[in-house]
Amino acid sequence: MRVAAVHAAPVYMDKEATTQKVIDLIRQAGERGIRLLVFPETFIPGYPYFIECYPRSASRCDCAQSVVTQGKEISAIQSACRETGVAISLGVLGTHGRRIPLFNSQINVDGNGELLGVHRKLQPTYVERAVWACGSGATLKTYKTGDGYNLGGLCCWENTMHLARQALVEQNEHIHAAAWPALSVLAGFEAVADIQIEALMKSHALMCQTFVVCASSYVDEGCLAWMDENLGSQSLLKKGGGWSAVVHPFCEVLAGPHTSETECMLEAEIELRELLRPLWRVMQSRGFQE
């Protein structure tokens, strides 16, 4: 089965244009025979880097660009999945439809266009709490897809939460969709961000014996221009960043890692039968209850 991680930048703070970009990428994936496509964290409408400064006008814009789970943007994306047979895990800024509260969400859509479910980030990280609400453990699920594998996922620093990871292991996660923003372009984080992400992704792959598809966005000129317009000149954020890859349960990197400001799909052929190998019996992340 062919899977891919999207390493791309959204059309920053423009949900309609970014929705169209998502649809275009899904169609490209379909043409390449990709069966699962994983997108970065809050790809629609873009990660709110401005929260470090908490400008109210920028926060209002972020709210206005949020996505309703049953809204027109997701409906159009479901149609693209149905047309191409591509399943996706898509990071969005989600809402119930009342605009608040806002949730960092992963929308999971099967290759037949069915909405499998929505995961909401359990605990927003650091200043993310200024703009996002806490998700519920009720959304900590794996989803059985039409291709027969169980799809789970976590957003950014949720991947450090041992019990959240264990909850997915207990549900026999086969493929882990890890969604990230660009972190290595934040002032003070340049030297360690990519190293930490790589460590977390390989740790989850090995300890949970699952394939990991890690998708990060990067910061482009459009994002920086938006920041300048709404915040004025700033030095907290620069162009580039992101760490995207596909990781095997033995920690081998099957595609990537990719860290530049060049847009791409990191594609890899995976064999789900490899999850039945003897190492699974050695690791026994779920204990011996089975």
Tab-separated table of N, CA and C in Angstrom, residues 121-186:
chain	number	residue	atom	x	y	z
A	121	LYS	N	-7.205	17.713	19.583
A	121	LYS	CA	-6.018	17.730	20.440
A	121	LYS	C	-6.426	17.854	21.899
A	122	LEU	N	-5.961	16.917	22.713
A	122	LEU	CA	-6.405	16.835	24.102
A	122	LEU	C	-5.979	18.047	24.917
A	123	GLN	N	-4.724	18.422	24.784
A	123	GLN	CA	-4.190	19.526	25.580
A	123	GLN	C	-3.364	20.446	24.690
A	124	PRO	N	-3.909	21.600	24.318
A	124	PRO	CA	-3.112	22.556	23.547
A	124	PRO	C	-1.809	22.877	24.278
A	125	THR	N	-0.755	23.071	23.515
A	125	THR	CA	0.583	23.258	24.066
A	125	THR	C	0.887	24.729	24.325
A	126	TYR	N	1.332	25.015	25.537
A	126	TYR	CA	1.860	26.341	25.867
A	126	TYR	C	0.819	27.413	25.502
A	127	VAL	N	1.206	28.416	24.697
A	127	VAL	CA	0.294	29.527	24.410
A	127	VAL	C	-0.826	29.160	23.443
A	128	GLU	N	-0.824	27.941	22.900
A	128	GLU	CA	-1.966	27.492	22.099
A	128	GLU	C	-3.257	27.560	22.912
A	129	ARG	N	-3.116	27.480	24.229
A	129	ARG	CA	-4.296	27.503	25.102
A	129	ARG	C	-5.003	28.855	25.066
A	130	ALA	N	-4.339	29.870	24.527
A	130	ALA	CA	-4.974	31.182	24.400
A	130	ALA	C	-6.020	31.198	23.294
A	131	VAL	N	-5.932	30.226	22.358
A	131	VAL	CA	-6.852	30.248	21.216
A	131	VAL	C	-7.625	28.945	21.026
A	132	TRP	N	-7.137	27.828	21.579
A	132	TRP	CA	-7.790	26.537	21.369
A	132	TRP	C	-8.329	25.967	22.669
A	133	ALA	N	-9.449	25.280	22.573
A	133	ALA	CA	-10.015	24.568	23.717
A	133	ALA	C	-9.398	23.173	23.810
A	134	CYS	N	-9.530	22.557	24.973
A	134	CYS	CA	-9.055	21.186	25.171
A	134	CYS	C	-10.012	20.206	24.511
A	135	GLY	N	-9.461	19.206	23.863
A	135	GLY	CA	-10.279	18.157	23.285
A	135	GLY	C	-10.695	17.147	24.342
A	136	SER	N	-11.426	16.142	23.899
A	136	SER	CA	-11.939	15.115	24.803
A	136	SER	C	-11.300	13.779	24.485
A	137	GLY	N	-11.099	12.974	25.517
A	137	GLY	CA	-10.594	11.631	25.307
A	137	GLY	C	-11.519	10.775	24.464
A	138	ALA	N	-12.762	11.208	24.324
A	138	ALA	CA	-13.710	10.468	23.491
A	138	ALA	C	-13.290	10.459	22.024
A	139	THR	N	-12.430	11.416	21.626
A	139	THR	CA	-11.986	11.458	20.228
A	139	THR	C	-10.662	10.731	20.022
A	140	LEU	N	-10.157	10.090	21.056
A	140	LEU	CA	-8.881	9.382	20.978
A	140	LEU	C	-9.149	7.967	20.466
A	141	LYS	N	-9.277	7.844	19.153
A	141	LYS	CA	-9.733	6.596	18.548
A	141	LYS	C	-8.866	6.215	17.355
A	142	THR	N	-8.937	4.934	17.002
A	142	THR	CA	-8.462	4.493	15.696
A	142	THR	C	-9.685	4.194	14.842
A	143	TYR	N	-9.500	4.282	13.538
A	143	TYR	CA	-10.620	4.120	12.609
A	143	TYR	C	-10.286	3.045	11.582
A	144	LYS	N	-11.199	2.100	11.415
A	144	LYS	CA	-11.034	1.036	10.433
A	144	LYS	C	-11.347	1.591	9.051
A	145	THR	N	-10.400	1.509	8.142
A	145	THR	CA	-10.584	2.049	6.799
A	145	THR	C	-11.011	0.958	5.826
A	146	GLY	N	-11.417	1.393	4.648
A	146	GLY	CA	-11.828	0.446	3.625
A	146	GLY	C	-10.698	-0.445	3.152
A	147	ASP	N	-9.463	-0.001	3.299
A	147	ASP	CA	-8.311	-0.816	2.920
A	147	ASP	C	-7.903	-1.787	4.021
A	148	GLY	N	-8.624	-1.776	5.144
A	148	GLY	CA	-8.435	-2.788	6.169
A	148	GLY	C	-7.494	-2.447	7.306
A	149	TYR	N	-6.853	-1.300	7.283
A	149	TYR	CA	-5.942	-0.933	8.368
A	149	TYR	C	-6.633	-0.004	9.357
A	150	ASN	N	-6.091	0.051	10.565
A	150	ASN	CA	-6.603	0.949	11.603
A	150	ASN	C	-5.765	2.226	11.614
A	151	LEU	N	-6.425	3.346	11.418
A	151	LEU	CA	-5.760	4.646	11.339
A	151	LEU	C	-5.968	5.422	12.629
A	152	GLY	N	-4.868	5.852	13.241
A	152	GLY	CA	-4.931	6.718	14.412
A	152	GLY	C	-4.072	7.940	14.176
A	153	GLY	N	-4.106	8.878	15.114
A	153	GLY	CA	-3.281	10.063	14.929
A	153	GLY	C	-3.250	10.953	16.151
A	154	LEU	N	-2.211	11.769	16.229
A	154	LEU	CA	-2.053	12.757	17.288
A	154	LEU	C	-1.459	14.025	16.695
A	155	CYS	N	-1.703	15.141	17.373
A	155	CYS	CA	-1.252	16.448	16.898
A	155	CYS	C	-0.050	16.937	17.705
A	156	CYS	N	1.054	17.166	17.030
A	156	CYS	CA	2.196	17.868	17.606
A	156	CYS	C	2.620	17.238	18.942
A	157	TRP	N	2.604	18.028	20.021
A	157	TRP	CA	3.155	17.555	21.287
A	157	TRP	C	2.261	16.561	22.019
A	158	GLU	N	1.098	16.252	21.459
A	158	GLU	CA	0.348	15.097	21.975
A	158	GLU	C	1.186	13.833	21.868
A	159	ASN	N	2.113	13.821	20.901
A	159	ASN	CA	2.949	12.646	20.706
A	159	ASN	C	3.914	12.406	21.862
A	160	THR	N	3.965	13.322	22.839
A	160	THR	CA	4.750	13.097	24.058
A	160	THR	C	3.902	12.503	25.175
A	161	MET	N	2.593	12.401	24.979
A	161	MET	CA	1.674	11.964	26.032
A	161	MET	C	1.554	10.442	26.000
A	162	HIS	N	2.195	9.789	26.947
A	162	HIS	CA	2.289	8.328	26.925
A	162	HIS	C	0.920	7.654	26.941
A	163	LEU	N	0.006	8.145	27.745
A	163	LEU	CA	-1.294	7.485	27.844
A	163	LEU	C	-2.123	7.687	26.585
A	164	ALA	N	-1.956	8.814	25.916
A	164	ALA	CA	-2.651	9.020	24.640
A	164	ALA	C	-2.132	8.035	23.603
A	165	ARG	N	-0.838	7.854	23.566
A	165	ARG	CA	-0.251	6.888	22.642
A	165	ARG	C	-0.702	5.472	22.984
A	166	GLN	N	-0.734	5.163	24.279
A	166	GLN	CA	-1.147	3.833	24.702
A	166	GLN	C	-2.597	3.560	24.333
A	167	ALA	N	-3.434	4.591	24.405
A	167	ALA	CA	-4.843	4.415	24.033
A	167	ALA	C	-4.968	3.964	22.584
A	168	LEU	N	-4.116	4.492	21.706
A	168	LEU	CA	-4.147	4.083	20.305
A	168	LEU	C	-3.584	2.677	20.133
A	169	VAL	N	-2.551	2.338	20.909
A	169	VAL	CA	-1.999	0.984	20.873
A	169	VAL	C	-3.059	-0.028	21.279
A	170	GLU	N	-3.832	0.301	22.319
A	170	GLU	CA	-4.882	-0.600	22.802
A	170	GLU	C	-5.934	-0.863	21.732
A	171	GLN	N	-6.068	0.069	20.789
A	171	GLN	CA	-7.043	-0.085	19.708
A	171	GLN	C	-6.395	-0.626	18.432
A	172	ASN	N	-5.178	-1.194	18.595
A	172	ASN	CA	-4.497	-1.881	17.495
A	172	ASN	C	-4.234	-0.941	16.319
A	173	GLU	N	-3.607	0.190	16.613
A	173	GLU	CA	-3.258	1.153	15.567
A	173	GLU	C	-2.244	0.541	14.607
A	174	HIS	N	-2.521	0.631	13.303
A	174	HIS	CA	-1.595	0.142	12.281
A	174	HIS	C	-0.788	1.273	11.655
A	175	ILE	N	-1.452	2.398	11.392
A	175	ILE	CA	-0.790	3.568	10.809
A	175	ILE	C	-1.088	4.770	11.684
A	176	HIS	N	-0.030	5.475	12.043
A	176	HIS	CA	-0.145	6.645	12.916
A	176	HIS	C	0.072	7.908	12.095
A	177	ALA	N	-0.941	8.766	12.055
A	177	ALA	CA	-0.853	10.049	11.354
A	177	ALA	C	-0.421	11.116	12.355
A	178	ALA	N	0.807	11.582	12.219
A	178	ALA	CA	1.354	12.590	13.133
A	178	ALA	C	1.375	13.939	12.425
A	179	ALA	N	0.661	14.907	12.981
A	179	ALA	CA	0.526	16.220	12.347
A	179	ALA	C	1.311	17.264	13.129
A	180	TRP	N	2.141	18.026	12.416
A	180	TRP	CA	3.012	19.011	13.059
A	180	TRP	C	2.998	20.330	12.290
A	181	PRO	N	3.274	21.443	12.984
A	181	PRO	CA	3.589	22.693	12.299
A	181	PRO	C	5.107	22.780	12.102
A	182	ALA	N	5.577	23.896	11.559
A	182	ALA	CA	7.021	24.144	11.486
A	182	ALA	C	7.479	24.699	12.829
A	183	LEU	N	8.332	23.971	13.522
A	183	LEU	CA	8.799	24.409	14.840
A	183	LEU	C	10.227	24.941	14.823
A	184	SER	N	11.050	24.427	13.919
A	184	SER	CA	12.461	24.817	13.918
A	184	SER	C	12.690	26.236	13.413
A	185	VAL	N	11.618	26.918	12.991
A	185	VAL	CA	11.749	28.305	12.524
A	185	VAL	C	11.336	29.298	13.608
A	186	LEU	N	10.978	28.796	14.783
A	186	LEU	CA	10.639	29.664	15.906
A	186	LEU	C	11.908	30.052	16.660
